[in-house]
XYZ file of C-alpha atoms in Angstrom:
430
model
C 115.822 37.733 95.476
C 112.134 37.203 96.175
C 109.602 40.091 96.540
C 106.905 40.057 98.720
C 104.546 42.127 97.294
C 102.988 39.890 95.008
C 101.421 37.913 97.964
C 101.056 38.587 101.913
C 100.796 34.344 102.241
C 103.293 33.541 105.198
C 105.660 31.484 102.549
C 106.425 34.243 100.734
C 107.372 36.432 103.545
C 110.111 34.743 104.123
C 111.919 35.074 101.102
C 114.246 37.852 99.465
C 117.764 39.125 101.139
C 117.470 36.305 103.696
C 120.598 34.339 101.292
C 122.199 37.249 100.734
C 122.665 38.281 104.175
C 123.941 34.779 104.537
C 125.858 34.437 102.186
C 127.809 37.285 103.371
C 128.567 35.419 106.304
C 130.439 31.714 104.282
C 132.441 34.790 102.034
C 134.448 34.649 105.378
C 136.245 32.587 104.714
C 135.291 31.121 101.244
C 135.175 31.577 97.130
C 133.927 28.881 94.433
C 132.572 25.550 94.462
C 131.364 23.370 91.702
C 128.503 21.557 89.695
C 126.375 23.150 87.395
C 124.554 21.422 84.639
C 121.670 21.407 81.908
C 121.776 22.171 78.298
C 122.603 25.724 76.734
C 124.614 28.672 78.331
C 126.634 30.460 76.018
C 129.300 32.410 77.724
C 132.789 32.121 78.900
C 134.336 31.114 82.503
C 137.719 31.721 83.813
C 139.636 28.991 85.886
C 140.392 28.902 89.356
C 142.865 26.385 91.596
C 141.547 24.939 94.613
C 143.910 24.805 97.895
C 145.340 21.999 97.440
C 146.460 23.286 94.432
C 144.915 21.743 91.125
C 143.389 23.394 88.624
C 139.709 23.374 87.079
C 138.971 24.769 83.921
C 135.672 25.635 82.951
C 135.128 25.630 79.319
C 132.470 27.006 77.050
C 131.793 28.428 73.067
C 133.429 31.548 73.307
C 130.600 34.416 73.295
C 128.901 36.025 69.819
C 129.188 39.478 69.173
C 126.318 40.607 71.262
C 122.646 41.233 69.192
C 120.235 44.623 69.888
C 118.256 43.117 72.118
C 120.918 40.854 74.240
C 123.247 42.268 77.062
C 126.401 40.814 78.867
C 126.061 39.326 82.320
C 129.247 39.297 84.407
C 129.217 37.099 87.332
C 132.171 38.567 89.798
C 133.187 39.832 93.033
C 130.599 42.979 92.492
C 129.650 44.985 94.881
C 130.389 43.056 98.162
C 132.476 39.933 97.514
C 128.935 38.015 97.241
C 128.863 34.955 94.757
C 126.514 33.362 92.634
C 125.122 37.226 91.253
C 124.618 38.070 87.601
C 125.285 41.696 86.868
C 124.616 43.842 84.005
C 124.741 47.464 82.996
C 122.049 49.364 82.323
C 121.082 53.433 81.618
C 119.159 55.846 83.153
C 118.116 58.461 81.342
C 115.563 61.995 82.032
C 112.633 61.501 80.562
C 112.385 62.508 76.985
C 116.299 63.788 76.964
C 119.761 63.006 76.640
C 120.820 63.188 80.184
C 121.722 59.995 81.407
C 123.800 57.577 83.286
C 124.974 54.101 82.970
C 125.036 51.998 86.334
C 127.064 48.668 86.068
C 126.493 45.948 88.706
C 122.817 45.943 89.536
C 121.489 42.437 89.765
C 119.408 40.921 87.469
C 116.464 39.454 88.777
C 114.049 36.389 87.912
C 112.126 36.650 91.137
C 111.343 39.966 91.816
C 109.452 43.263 89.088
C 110.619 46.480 88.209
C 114.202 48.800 88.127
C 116.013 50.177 91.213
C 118.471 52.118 91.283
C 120.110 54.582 94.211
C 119.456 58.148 94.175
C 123.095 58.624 95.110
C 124.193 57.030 91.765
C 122.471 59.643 89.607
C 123.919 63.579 88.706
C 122.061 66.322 88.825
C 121.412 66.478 85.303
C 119.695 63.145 85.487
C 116.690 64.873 87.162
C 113.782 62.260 87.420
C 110.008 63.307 87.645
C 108.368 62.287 90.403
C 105.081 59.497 89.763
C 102.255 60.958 90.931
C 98.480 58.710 91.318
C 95.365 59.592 89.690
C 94.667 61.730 92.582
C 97.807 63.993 92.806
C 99.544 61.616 95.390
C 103.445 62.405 95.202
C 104.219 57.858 94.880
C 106.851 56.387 97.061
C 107.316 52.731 97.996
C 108.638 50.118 100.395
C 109.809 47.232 98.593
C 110.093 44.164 101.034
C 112.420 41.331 101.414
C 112.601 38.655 103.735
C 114.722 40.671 106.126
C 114.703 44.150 105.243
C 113.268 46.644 102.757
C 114.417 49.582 100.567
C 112.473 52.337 100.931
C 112.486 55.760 98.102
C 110.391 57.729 95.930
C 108.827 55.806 92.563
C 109.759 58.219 89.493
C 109.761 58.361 85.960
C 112.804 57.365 83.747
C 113.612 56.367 80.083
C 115.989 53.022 80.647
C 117.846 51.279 78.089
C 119.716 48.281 78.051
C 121.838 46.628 74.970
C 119.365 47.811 72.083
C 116.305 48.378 74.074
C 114.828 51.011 75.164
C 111.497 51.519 77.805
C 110.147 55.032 77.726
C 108.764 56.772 81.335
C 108.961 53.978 83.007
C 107.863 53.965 86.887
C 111.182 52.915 88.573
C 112.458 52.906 92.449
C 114.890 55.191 93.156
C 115.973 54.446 96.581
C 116.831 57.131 98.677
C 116.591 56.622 102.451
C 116.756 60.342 102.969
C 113.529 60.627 101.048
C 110.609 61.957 103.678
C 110.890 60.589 106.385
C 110.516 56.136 106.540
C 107.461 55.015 107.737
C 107.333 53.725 110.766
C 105.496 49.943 109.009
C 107.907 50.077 106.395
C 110.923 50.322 108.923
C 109.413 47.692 110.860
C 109.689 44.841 107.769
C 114.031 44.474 108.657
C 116.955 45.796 107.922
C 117.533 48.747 105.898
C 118.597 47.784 102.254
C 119.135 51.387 100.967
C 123.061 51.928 100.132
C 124.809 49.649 97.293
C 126.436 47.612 100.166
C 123.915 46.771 101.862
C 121.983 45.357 99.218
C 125.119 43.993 97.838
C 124.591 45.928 94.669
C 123.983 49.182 92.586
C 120.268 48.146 91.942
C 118.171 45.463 91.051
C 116.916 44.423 87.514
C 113.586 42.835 88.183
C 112.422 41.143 84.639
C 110.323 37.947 86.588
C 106.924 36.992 85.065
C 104.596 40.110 85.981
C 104.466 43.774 84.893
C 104.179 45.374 88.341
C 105.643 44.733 91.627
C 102.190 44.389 93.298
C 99.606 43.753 90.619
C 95.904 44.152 91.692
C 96.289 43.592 95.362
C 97.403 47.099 95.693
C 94.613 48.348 93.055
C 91.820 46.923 95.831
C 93.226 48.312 98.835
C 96.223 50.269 100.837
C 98.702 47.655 101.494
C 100.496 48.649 104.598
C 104.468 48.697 103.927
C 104.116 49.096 100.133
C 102.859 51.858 98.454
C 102.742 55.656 100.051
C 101.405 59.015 98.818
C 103.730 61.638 100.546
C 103.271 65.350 101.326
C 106.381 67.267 102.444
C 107.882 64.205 104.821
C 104.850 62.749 105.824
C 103.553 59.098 103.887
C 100.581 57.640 103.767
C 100.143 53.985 102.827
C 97.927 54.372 99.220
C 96.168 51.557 97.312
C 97.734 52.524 93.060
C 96.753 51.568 89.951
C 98.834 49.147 87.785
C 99.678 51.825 85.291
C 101.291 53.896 88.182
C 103.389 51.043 90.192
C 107.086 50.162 89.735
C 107.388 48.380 86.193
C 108.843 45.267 84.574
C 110.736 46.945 81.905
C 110.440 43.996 79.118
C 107.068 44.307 78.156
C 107.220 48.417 77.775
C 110.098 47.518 74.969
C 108.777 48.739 71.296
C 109.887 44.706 70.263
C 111.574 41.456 71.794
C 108.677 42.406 75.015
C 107.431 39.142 75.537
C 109.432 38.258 78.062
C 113.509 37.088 78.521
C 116.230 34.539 78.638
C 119.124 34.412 80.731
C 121.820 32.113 79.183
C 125.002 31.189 81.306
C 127.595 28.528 80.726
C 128.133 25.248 82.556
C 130.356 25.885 85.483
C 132.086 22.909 86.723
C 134.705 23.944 90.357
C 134.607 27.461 91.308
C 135.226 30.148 89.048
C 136.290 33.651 89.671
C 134.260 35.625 87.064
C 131.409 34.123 84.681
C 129.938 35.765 81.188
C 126.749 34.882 79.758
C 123.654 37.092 77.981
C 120.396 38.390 78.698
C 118.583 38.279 75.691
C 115.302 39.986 75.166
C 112.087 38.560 73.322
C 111.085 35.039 73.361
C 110.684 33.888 69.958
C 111.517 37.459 68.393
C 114.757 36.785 67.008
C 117.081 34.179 65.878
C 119.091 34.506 69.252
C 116.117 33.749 71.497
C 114.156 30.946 69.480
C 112.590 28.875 72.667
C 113.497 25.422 70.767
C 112.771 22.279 72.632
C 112.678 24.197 75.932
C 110.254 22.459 78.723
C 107.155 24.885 79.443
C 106.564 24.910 83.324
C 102.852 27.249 83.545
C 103.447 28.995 86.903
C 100.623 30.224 89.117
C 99.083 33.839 87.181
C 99.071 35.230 91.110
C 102.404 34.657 92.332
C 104.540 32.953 89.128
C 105.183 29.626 91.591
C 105.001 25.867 90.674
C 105.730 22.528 92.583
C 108.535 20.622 92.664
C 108.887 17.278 94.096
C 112.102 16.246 95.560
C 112.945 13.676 98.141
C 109.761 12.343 98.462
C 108.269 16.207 99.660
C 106.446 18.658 97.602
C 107.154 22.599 97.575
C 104.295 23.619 96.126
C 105.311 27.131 96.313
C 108.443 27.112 93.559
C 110.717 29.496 91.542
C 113.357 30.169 88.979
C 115.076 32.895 90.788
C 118.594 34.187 89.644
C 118.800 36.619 92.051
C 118.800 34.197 94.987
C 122.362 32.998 95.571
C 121.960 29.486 95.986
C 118.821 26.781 96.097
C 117.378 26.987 99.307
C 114.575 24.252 100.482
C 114.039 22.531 103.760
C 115.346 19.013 103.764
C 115.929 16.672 106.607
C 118.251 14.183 104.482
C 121.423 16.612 104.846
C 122.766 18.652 107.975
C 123.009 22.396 107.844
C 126.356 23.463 108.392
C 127.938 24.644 112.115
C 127.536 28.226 112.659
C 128.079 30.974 111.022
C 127.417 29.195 107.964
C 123.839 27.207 108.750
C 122.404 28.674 106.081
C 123.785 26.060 103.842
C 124.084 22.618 103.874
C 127.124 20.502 104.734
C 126.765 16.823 103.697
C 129.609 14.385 104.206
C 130.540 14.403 100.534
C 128.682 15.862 97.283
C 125.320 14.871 97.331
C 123.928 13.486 93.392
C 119.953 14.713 93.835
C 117.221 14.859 91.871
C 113.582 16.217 91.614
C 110.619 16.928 89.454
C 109.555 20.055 88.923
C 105.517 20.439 88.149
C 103.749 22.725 85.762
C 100.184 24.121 86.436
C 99.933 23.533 82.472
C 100.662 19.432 83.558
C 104.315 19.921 82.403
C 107.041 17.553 84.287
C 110.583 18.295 84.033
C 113.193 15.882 85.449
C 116.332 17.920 87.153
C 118.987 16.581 88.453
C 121.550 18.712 90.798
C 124.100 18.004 93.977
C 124.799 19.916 96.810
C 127.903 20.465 97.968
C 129.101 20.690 101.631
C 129.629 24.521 102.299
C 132.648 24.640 104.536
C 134.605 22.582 102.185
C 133.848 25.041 99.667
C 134.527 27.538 101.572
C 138.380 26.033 102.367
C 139.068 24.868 98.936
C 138.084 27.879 96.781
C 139.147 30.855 97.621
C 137.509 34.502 95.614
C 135.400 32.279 93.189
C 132.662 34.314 92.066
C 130.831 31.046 90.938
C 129.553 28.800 93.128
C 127.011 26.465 91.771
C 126.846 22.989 94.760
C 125.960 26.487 97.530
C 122.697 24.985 98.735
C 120.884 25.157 102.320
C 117.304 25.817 104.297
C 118.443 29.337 104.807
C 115.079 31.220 105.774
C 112.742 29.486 103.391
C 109.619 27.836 104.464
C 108.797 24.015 104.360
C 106.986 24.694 101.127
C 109.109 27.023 99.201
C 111.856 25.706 96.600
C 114.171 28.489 95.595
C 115.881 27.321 92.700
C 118.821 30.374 92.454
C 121.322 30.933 90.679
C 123.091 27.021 90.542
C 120.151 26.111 88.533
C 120.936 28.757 85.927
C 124.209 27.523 85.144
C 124.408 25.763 81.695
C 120.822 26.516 80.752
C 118.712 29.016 78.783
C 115.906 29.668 80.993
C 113.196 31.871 79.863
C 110.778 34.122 81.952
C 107.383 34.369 79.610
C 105.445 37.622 80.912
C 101.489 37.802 81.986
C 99.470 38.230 78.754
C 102.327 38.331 76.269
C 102.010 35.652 73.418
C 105.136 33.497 72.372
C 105.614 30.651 70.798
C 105.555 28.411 74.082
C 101.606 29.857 74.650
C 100.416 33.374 76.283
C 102.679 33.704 79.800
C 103.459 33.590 82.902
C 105.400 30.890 82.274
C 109.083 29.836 82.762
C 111.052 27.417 80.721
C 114.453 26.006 80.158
């Protein structure tokens, strides 16, 4: 799930909820598929049996006991049947107290910055302060996606997940009752402000930056973005870094140099996946980065090139919260309607591609593509799904490497101006 803050450049616009909505529409009729590979992923799998009845078995090591700084991710039918999304639980807690509450399902999130959560999910004794600017500004904000937005107030809350623990943190709690919507932020889509219809109970965002914006809404008021608000009346704001929605990693006490999301190898569909989220990159003996390739990733929007087919996308990510890769070829045919966001090849497509640091790193990756609608008829409730692949809404020069690519890797998200051992990020590696 791509945000759009970080840049108003016409690629980026069209990224986000675009694969989610479309995924929505293949769960129709469909479950698993297969695939998967790289090096790492510790984490378990369950098995699933196809339609025409044999039975795949993915195998992995079965999971260590879980470390401070590491959580589980589940990968299962969540929130609205939608594959291909990692989950975890975290807590929400007043500021300074012990009032809190633990959310499951909310989506964790290589391509996008900062918590959200629903205001509907927290009790009244989980009272949250409300961020206010340097001028007194009561903060609210319209976070954008490719088709739709989710609109609510920006507060203060103490969040902790496994062992960690990130102290008045600016989070969005999304509330569409809040004020009243601007009439620009309503504009950007479809609302995305109930648990189903952002197909889940909030978003993790732990990408490469430490705000949602960064300094393009320090300069200037950013229309659809940031809002001071006075009774039900907002009015777009330009805020300081300190006061936008926040990356939780690098407010940690340790392990806040950035993250690494470890899943197994999935190979056929399978109806629930387990893997970790581990904190810290080079912090602990759980998240050493090893012989991991270093891709440097642009230090305004976190993208890099890859190169497949004889095309270049020079506008790249590692996104787990994007269901499936998405990138505009014309070597395979989309699939009929209602499933043309994905591909639908004659038989399993064998790819490759090079993916291109700004540091000068090259990575080799090699990945197929399965044809959707033969997924869709031969697995049936799979939760995995790692050959989903199509153009969806991306543009020519955007590769969305989602969630398929995480399977059977570590891939670490290195944070702006946080030293590990892999250099001083953003950076990604796996």
């Amino acid at each position: 799930m791509r945000s759009t803050l970080r840049s108003r450049s016409s690629w980026l616009s069209v990224l986000g909820a675009a694969p989610l909505v479309a995924l929505t529409l293949l769960l129709g009729a469909c479950g698993g598929g297969g695939g998967g590979g790289g090096s790492g992923g510790a984490g378990t799998t369950s098995s699933s049996t196809s339609s025409s009845g044999s039975t795949v078995t993915n195998t992995s090591p079965t999971p260590e006991a879980l470390a401070a700084n590491a959580v589980r991710v589940t990968i299962d039918a969540g929130v609205s049947n939608v594959p291909n999304m990692p989950f975890v639980s975290i807590t929400i807690c007043a500021p300074g107290t012990g009032n809190c509450q633990t959310i499951d399902h909310v989506l964790v999130d290589t391509g996008s910055w900062g918590v959200r959560i629903f205001a509907s999910q927290l009790p009244a004794s989980v009272s949250l302060p409300q961020q206010k600017d340097g001028a007194g500004n009561l903060v609210a904000e319209c976070m954008q996606f490719f088709d739709g937005y989710t609109w609510g107030a920006v507060k203060l809350a103490d969040l902790q997940i496994a062992g960690e623990k990130a102290a008045s943190l600016p989070v969005q709690v999304i509330d569409p009752g809040y004020a009243s919507v601007p009439a620009d932020c309503a504009a950007v889509g479809a609302a995305r402000n109930t648990p189903a219809t952002l197909q889940a109970n909030g978003i993790l965002g732990i990408g490469v930056f430490k705000h949602d914006c960064g300094a393009a809404c320090v300069q200037q008021a950013l229309p659809a973005t940031y809002y001071g608000c006075a009774g039900s009346t907002c009015t777009s704001i330009p805020l300081a870094e300190t006061y936008q929605v926040a990356n939780p990693v690098p407010y940690f006490t340790t392990d806040n140099n950035g993250s690494m999301l470890s899943l197994p190898t999935v190979s056929g569909g399978a109806p629930s996946v387990t893997g970790q989220l581990v904190f810290g990159i080079g912090t602990q003996s759980n998240n050493a980065l090893g012989n991991a390739q270093v891709i440097g990733v642009s230090a305004s929007n976190g993208t890099f090139t890859t190169v497949q087919n004889g095309t270049t996308y020079n506008h790249s990510i590692l996104d787990s919260g994007s269901t499936g890769l998405f990138f505009q070829t014309s070597s395979m045919a989309a699939c009929p309607s209602p499933n043309s966001a994905y591909y639908c090849p004659s038989s399993t497509q064998q790819l490759s591609a090079t993916i291109e640091g700004l540091n000068g790193t090259t990575s080799a990756v090699n990945f197929s593509v399965g044809n959707a609608t033969s997924i869709a008829q031969s697995y049936r409730g799979d939760a995995a799904l790692p050959l989903l692949a199509g153009p969806a809404f991306v543009a020519s020069t955007v590769f969305d490497w989602g969630l398929p690519f995480f399977y059977g890797r570590n891939v670490y998200a290195a944070i702006e101006q946080q030293a590990t051992p892999g250099g001083t990020g953003p950076y990604v590696a796996y």
